[in-house]
Short mmCIF file of C-alpha atoms in Angstrom, two decimals:
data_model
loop_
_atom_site.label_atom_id
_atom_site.label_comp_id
_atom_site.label_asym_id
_atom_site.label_seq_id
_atom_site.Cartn_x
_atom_site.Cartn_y
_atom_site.Cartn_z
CA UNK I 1 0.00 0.00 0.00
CA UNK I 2 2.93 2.21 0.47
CA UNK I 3 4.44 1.65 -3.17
CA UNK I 4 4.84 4.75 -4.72
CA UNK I 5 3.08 5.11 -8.07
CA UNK I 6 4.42 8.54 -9.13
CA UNK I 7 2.55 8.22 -12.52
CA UNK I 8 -0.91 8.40 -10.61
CA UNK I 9 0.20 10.77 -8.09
CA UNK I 10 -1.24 14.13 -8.13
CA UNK I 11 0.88 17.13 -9.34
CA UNK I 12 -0.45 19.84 -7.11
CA UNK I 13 -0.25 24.01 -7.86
CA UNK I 14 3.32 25.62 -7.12
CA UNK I 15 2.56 28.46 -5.01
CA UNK I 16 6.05 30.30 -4.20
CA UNK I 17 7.01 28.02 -1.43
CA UNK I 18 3.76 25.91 -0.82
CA UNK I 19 2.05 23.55 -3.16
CA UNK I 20 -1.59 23.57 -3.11
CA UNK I 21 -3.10 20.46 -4.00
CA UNK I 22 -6.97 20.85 -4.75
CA UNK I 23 -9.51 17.24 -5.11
CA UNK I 24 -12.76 16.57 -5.09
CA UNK I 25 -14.65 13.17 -4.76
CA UNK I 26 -18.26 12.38 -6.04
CA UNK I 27 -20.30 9.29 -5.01
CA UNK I 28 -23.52 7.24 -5.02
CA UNK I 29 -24.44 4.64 -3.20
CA UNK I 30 -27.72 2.74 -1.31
CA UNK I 31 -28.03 1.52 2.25
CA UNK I 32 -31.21 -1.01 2.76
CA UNK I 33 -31.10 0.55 6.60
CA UNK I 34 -31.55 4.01 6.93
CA UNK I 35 -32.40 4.22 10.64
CA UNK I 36 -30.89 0.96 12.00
CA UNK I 37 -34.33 -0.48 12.62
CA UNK I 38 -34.27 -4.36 14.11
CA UNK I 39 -37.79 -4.45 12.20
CA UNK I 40 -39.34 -2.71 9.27
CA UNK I 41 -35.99 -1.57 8.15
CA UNK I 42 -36.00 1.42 5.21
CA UNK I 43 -33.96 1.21 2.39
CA UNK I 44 -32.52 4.19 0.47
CA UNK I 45 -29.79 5.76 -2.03
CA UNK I 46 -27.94 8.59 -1.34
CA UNK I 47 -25.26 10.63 -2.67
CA UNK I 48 -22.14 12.75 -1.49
CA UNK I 49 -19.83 15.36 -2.41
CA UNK I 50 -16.11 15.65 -0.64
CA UNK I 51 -14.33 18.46 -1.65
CA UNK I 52 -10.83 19.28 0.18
CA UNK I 53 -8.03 21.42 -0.17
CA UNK I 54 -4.91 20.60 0.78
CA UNK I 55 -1.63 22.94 1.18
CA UNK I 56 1.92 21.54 2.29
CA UNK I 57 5.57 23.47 2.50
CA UNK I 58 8.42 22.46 0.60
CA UNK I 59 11.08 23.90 3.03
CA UNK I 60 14.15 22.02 3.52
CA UNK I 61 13.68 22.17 7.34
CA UNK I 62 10.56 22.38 9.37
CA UNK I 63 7.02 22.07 7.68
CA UNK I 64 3.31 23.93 8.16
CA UNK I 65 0.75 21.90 6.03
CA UNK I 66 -2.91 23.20 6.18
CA UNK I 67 -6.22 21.17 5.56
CA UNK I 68 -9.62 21.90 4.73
CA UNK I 69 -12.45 20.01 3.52
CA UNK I 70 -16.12 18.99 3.86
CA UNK I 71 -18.29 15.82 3.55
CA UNK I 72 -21.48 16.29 2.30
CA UNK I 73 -24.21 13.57 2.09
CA UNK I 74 -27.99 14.02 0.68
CA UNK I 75 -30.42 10.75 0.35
CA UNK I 76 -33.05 10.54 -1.94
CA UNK I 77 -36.31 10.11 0.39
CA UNK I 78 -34.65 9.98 4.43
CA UNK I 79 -34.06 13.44 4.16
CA UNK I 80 -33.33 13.37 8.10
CA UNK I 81 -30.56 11.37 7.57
CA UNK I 82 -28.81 14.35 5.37
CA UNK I 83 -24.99 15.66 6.72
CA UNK I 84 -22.95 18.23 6.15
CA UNK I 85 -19.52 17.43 7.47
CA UNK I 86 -16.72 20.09 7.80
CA UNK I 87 -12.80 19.69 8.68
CA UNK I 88 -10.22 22.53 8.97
CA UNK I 89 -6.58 21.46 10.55
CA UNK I 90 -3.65 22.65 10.50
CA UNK I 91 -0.01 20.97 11.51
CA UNK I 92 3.14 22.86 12.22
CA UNK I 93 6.49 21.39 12.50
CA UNK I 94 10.18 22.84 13.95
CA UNK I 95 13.30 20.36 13.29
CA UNK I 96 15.33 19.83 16.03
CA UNK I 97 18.00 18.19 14.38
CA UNK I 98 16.36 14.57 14.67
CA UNK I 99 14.00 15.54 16.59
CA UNK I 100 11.11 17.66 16.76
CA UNK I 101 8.01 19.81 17.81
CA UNK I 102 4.42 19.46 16.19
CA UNK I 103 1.84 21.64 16.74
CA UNK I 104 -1.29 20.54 15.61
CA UNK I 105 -5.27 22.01 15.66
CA UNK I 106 -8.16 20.99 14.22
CA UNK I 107 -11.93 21.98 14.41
CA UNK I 108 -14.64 19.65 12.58
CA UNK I 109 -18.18 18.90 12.52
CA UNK I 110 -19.12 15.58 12.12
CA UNK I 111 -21.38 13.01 12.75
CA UNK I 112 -21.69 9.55 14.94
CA UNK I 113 -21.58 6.10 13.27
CA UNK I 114 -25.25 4.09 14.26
CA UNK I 115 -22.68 1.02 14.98
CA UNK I 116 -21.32 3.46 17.75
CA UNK I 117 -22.05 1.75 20.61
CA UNK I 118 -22.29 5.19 22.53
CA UNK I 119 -25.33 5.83 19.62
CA UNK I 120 -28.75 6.71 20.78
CA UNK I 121 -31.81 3.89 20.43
CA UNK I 122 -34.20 4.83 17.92
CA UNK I 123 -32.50 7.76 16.66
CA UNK I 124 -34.41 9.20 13.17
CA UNK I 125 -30.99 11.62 12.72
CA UNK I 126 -27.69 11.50 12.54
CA UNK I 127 -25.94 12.69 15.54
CA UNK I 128 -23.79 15.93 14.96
CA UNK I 129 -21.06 17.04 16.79
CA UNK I 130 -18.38 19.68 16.64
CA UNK I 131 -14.85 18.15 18.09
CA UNK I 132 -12.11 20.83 18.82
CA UNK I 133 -9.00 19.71 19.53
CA UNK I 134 -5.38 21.50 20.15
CA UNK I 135 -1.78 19.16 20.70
CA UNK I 136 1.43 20.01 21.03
CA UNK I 137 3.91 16.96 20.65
CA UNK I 138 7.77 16.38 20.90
CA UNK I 139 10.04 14.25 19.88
CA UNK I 140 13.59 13.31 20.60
CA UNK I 141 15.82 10.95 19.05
CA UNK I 142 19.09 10.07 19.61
CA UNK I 143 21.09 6.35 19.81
CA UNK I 144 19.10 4.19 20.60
CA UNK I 145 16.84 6.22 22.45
CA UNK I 146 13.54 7.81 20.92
CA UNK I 147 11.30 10.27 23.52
CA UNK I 148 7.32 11.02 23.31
CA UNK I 149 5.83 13.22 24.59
CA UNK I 150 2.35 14.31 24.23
CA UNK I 151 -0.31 16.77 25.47
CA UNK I 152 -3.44 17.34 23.72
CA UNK I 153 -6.61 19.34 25.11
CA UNK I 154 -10.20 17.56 23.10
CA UNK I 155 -13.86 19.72 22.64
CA UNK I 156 -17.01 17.82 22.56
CA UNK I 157 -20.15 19.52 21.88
CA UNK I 158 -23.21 17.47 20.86
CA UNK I 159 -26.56 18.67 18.38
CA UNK I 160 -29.64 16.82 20.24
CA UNK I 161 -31.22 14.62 17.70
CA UNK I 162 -34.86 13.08 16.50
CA UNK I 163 -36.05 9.85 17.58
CA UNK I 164 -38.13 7.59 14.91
CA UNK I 165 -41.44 8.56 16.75
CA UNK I 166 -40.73 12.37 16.67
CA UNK I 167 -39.26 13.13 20.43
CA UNK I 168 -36.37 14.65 20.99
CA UNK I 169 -33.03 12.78 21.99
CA UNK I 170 -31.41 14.97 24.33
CA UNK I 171 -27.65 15.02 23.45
CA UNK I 172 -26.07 18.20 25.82
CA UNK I 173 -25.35 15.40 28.71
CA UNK I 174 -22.63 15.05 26.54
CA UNK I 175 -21.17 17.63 25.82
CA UNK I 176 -17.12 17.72 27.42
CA UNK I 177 -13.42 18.26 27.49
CA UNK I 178 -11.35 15.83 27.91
CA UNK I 179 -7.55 16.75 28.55
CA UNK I 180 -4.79 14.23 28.03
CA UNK I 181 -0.82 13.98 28.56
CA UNK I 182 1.66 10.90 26.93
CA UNK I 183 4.81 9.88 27.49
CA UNK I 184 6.54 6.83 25.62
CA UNK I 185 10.02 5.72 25.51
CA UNK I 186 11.56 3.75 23.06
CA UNK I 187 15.16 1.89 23.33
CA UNK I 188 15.81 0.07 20.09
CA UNK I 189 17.58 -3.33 21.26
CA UNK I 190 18.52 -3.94 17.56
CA UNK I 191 18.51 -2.30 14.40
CA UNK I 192 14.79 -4.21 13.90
CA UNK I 193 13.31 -4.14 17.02
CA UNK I 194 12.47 -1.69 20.09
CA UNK I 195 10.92 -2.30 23.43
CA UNK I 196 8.95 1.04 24.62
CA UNK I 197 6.51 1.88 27.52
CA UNK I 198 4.21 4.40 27.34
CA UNK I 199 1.79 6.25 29.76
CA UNK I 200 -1.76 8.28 29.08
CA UNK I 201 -3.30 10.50 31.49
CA UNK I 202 -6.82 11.47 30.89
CA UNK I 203 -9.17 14.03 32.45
CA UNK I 204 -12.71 14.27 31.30
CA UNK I 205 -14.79 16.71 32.11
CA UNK I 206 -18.85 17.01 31.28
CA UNK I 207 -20.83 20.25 31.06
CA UNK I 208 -23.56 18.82 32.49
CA UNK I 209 -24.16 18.39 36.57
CA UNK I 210 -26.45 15.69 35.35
CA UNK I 211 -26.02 12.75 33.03
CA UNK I 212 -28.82 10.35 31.80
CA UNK I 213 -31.19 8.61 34.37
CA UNK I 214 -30.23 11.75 36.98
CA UNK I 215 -27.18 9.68 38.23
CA UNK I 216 -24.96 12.66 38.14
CA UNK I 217 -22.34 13.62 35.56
CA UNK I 218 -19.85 11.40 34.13
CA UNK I 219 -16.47 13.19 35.38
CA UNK I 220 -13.50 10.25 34.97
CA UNK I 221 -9.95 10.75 35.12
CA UNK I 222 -8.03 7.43 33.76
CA UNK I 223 -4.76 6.03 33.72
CA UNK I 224 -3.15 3.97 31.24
CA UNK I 225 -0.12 2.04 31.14
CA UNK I 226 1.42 -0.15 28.16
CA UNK I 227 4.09 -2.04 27.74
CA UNK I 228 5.24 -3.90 24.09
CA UNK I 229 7.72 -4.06 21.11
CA UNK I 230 7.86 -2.78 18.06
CA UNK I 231 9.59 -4.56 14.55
CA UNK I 232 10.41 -5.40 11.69
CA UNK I 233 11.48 -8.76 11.04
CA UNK I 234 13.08 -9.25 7.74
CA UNK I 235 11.02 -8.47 5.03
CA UNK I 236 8.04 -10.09 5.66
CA UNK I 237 6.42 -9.05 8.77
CA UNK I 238 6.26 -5.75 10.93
CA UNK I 239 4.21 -4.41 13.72
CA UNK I 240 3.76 -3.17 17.23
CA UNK I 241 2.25 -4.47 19.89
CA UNK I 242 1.27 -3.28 23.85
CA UNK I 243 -0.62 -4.88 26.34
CA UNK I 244 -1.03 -3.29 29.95
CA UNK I 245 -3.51 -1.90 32.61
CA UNK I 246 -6.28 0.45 32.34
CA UNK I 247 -7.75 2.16 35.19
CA UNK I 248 -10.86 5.44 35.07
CA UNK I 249 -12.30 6.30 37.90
CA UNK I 250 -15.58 8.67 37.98
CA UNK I 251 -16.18 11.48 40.23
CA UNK I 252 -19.96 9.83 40.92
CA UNK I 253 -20.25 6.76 43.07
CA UNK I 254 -23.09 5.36 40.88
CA UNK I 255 -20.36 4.64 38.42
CA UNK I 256 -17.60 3.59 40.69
CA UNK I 257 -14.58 2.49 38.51
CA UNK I 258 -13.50 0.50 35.67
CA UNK I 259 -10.19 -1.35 35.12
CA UNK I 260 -8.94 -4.22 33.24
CA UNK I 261 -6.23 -5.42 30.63
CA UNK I 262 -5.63 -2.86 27.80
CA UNK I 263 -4.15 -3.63 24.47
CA UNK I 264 -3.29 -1.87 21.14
CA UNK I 265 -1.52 -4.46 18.42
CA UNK I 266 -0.86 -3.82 14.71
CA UNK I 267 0.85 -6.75 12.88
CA UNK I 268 1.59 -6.53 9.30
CA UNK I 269 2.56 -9.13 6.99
CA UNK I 270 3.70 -9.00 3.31
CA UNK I 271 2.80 -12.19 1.57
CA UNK I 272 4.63 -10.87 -1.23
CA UNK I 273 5.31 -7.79 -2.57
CA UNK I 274 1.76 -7.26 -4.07
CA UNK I 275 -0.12 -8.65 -0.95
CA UNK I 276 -0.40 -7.34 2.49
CA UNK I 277 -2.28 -8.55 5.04
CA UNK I 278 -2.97 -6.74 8.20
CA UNK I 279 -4.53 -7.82 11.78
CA UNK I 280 -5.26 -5.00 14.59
CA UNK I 281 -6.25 -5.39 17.76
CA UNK I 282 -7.27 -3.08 20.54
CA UNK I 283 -8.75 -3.10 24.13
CA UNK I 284 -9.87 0.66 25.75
CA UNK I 285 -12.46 2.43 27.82
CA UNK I 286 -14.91 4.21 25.66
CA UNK I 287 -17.84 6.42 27.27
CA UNK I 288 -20.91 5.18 27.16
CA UNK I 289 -24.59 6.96 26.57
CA UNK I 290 -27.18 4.54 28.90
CA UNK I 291 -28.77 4.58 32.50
CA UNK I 292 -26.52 2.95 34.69
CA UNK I 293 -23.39 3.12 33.00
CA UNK I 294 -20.42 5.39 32.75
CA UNK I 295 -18.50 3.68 30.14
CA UNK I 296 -17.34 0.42 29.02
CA UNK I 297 -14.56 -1.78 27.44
CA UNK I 298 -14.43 -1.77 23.49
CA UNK I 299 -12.64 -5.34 22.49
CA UNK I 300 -12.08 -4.97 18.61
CA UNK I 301 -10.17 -6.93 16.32
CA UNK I 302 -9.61 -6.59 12.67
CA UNK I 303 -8.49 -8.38 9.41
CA UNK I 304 -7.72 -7.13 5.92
CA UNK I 305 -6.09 -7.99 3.15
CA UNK I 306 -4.66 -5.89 0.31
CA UNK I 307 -3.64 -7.06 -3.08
CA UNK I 308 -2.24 -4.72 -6.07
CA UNK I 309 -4.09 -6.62 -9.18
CA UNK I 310 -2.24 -3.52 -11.48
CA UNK I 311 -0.25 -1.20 -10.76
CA UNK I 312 -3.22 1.14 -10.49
CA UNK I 313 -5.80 -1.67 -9.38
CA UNK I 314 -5.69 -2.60 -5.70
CA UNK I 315 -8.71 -4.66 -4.39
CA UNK I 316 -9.13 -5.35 -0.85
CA UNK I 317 -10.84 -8.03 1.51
CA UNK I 318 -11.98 -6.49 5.10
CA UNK I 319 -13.53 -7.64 8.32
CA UNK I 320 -14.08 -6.30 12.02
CA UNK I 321 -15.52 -8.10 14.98
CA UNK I 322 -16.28 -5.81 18.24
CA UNK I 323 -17.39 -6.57 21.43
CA UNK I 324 -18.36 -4.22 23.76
CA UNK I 325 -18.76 -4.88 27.73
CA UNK I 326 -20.88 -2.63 30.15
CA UNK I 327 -19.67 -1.54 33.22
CA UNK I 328 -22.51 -1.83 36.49
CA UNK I 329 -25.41 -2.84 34.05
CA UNK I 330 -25.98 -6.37 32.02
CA UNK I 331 -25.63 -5.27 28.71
CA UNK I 332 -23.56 -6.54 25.77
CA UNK I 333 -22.87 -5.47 21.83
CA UNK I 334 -21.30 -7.62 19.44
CA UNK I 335 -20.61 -5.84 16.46
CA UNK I 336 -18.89 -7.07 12.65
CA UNK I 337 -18.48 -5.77 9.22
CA UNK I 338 -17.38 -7.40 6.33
CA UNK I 339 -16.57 -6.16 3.09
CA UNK I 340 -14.84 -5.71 -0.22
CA UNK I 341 -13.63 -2.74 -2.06
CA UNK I 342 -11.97 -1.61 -5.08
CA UNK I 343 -9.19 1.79 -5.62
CA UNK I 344 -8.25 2.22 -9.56
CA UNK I 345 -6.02 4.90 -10.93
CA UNK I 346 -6.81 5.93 -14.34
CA UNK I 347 -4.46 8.36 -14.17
CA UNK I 348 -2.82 11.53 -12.26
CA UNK I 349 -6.11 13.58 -11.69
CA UNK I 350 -9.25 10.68 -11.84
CA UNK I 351 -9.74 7.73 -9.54
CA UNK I 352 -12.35 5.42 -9.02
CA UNK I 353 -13.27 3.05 -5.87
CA UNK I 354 -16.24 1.13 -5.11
CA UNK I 355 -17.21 -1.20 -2.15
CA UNK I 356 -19.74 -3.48 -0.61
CA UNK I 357 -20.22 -3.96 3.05
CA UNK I 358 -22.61 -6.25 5.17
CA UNK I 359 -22.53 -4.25 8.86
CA UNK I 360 -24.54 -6.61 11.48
CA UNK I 361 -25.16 -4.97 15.44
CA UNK I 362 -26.15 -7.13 18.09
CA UNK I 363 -27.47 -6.40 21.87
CA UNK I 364 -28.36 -8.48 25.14
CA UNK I 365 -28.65 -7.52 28.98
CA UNK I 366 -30.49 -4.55 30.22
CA UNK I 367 -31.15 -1.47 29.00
CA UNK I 368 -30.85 -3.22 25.46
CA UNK I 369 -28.85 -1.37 22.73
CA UNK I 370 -28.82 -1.43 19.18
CA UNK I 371 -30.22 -4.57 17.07
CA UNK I 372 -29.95 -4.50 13.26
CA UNK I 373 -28.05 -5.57 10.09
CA UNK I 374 -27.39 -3.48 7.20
CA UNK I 375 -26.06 -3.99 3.38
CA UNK I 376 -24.69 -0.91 2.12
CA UNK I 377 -22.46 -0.23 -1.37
CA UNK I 378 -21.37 2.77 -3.39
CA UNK I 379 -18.92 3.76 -5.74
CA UNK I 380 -17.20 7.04 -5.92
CA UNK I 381 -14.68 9.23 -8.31
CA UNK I 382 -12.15 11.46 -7.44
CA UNK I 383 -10.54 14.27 -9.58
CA UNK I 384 -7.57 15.72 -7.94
CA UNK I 385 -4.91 18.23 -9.31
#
């Protein structure tokens, strides 16, 4: 996947020191489950627009690349189901001989996947938020030695949305700012493998005095600790892998605290040089959005494989399975997706990709969550300069 094709690579526009590299991407597609209904479910087609602009520096030494772009998507009868997504970011960079400092903010407005498992029962909309977020992030390097650090501050602020019988979905309970601080260190035993340990601090912090069900806000602050390898064994295989201890605690005593084995693996394998297949694995606290609950552990675990039929073909062959456990409550989501897609290159400024996907959501325990399946396919082009 990282192959460079410079034939089918887009030139950009030379502005003085910048190059400003304009694109746009048209698609179509249907979805036989609007609304995530378990019964009943509505079918429909829609259609988006993606246009982006895209500027990067061609300095010798440091680097200030800007980004801005929207995601527009209109359906042909579920008019309720309409978005318009927008993304504006911005990354500055200072060289520090091998190391560095990033700078990095971004404002967007975007909207929450139904197979969320934080997403609302019976919701007729999509859920819109607007997520601010500012990070600063250095890097040093030197020997064998290679130095994180990370501190990032994250804005959540949440549209309410429509339920299917015409209610309102209250959506302000979760409205927050979470602030977070990283360290890792790396020491590279060998020119192909490093050991590193890394540690995330987390503060969240709701607007809201009152979650859902009137136990009281959902103020956490949560530790996390992993310990693993990276490497790159010959020329076949390279990855990373942690595993380690989570721990959030919440300000409320109706939530208490949740802790358990964490993990975060990426293993990549190259078949040959024209297939790649790749496995990822994680285990984390997410938030969650139910009476009873404060959050609960996301177990995910994913397998794809890419192939480069032509040099401008590449097909693909994807699959995720998620679990997700409850804290204080009975319930349980199983989640998977499976699917295929296409990415040709007819040349330096058009592209075509298509896909199919089967998305199935699961729920038992009390309160019960999301139940549904869902079929959905579409096939876009891009035109980039």
């Amino acid at each position: 996947m990282e192959r460079p094709r410079p034939d089918y690579e887009a030139l950009g526009i030379r502005l003085n020191s910048f190059t400003l590299y304009p694109r746009v991407r048209l698609s179509g597609g249907y979805s036989s489950n609007v609304y995530g209904q378990e019964n009943g479910a509505t079918g429909d087609a829609f259609a988006g627009v993606d246009p982006s602009v895209y500027i990067n520096s061609n300095w010798s030494r440091n680097s200030l690349a800007i980004n801005v772009g929207g995601a527009f998507r209109r359906f042909a009868s579920e008019t309720p189901k309409n978005e318009n997504g927008l993304d504006a970011s911005a990354i500055g960079r200072f060289d520090l001989g091998n190391s560095y400092i990033q700078a990095t903010g971004r404002v967007r407005r975007a909207y929450e996947s139904q197979y969320s498992g934080a997403f609302p029962v019976n919701a007729a909309e999509s859920v819109q938020y607007v997520a601010s977020t500012g990070e600063v992030r250095g890097v040093y390097q030197g020997g064998r030695i290679r130095l994180l650090a990370i501190g990032d501050v994250n804005r959540f602020t949440f549209r309410n949305s429509r339920a299917l019988d015409g209610s309102i979905i209250a959506q302000n309970t979760r409205d927050r700012t979470v602030a977070r601080g990283s360290a890792r260190a790396e020491f590279a035993a060998t020119p192909d493998t490093a050991a590193f340990v890394q540690y995330t601090y987390a503060d969240s912090s709701y607007d809201s005095r009152t979650a859902i069900g009137g136990l009281g806000n959902r103020d956490s602050k949560e530790s996390r600790i992993l310990a693993g390898v990276t490497f790159d064994l010959t020329e076949l295989i390279r990855g990373s892998a942690g595993v380690g201890y989570v721990d959030r605690r919440y300000s409320s005593p109706a939530y208490g605290s949740i802790s358990g084995l964490s993990a975060d693996v990426r293993i990549e394998y190259f078949i040959t040089q024209l297939t790649t297949i790749t496995l990822t694995g994680r285990r984390l606290i997410e938030d969650a959005v139910t009476t009873g609950s404060g959050g609960f552990f996301a177990n995910r675990v994913g397998l794809r494989a890419d192939h480069e039929l032509l040099r401008n073909l590449l097909v693909n062959l994807h699959g995720t399975y998620e679990r997700d456990v409850f804290k204080n409550i009975s319930r349980r989501d199983r989640y998977y997706n499976l699917g295929i897609g296409a990415d040709f290159f007819a040349n330096r400024r058009v592209g075509i990709s298509g896909g199919v996907d089967y998305l199935d959501r699961g729920s038992t325990g009390e309160p019960l969550g999301l139940r549904f399946d869902e079929l959905r396919g579409s096939v876009s082009l891009l035109y980039q300069i």
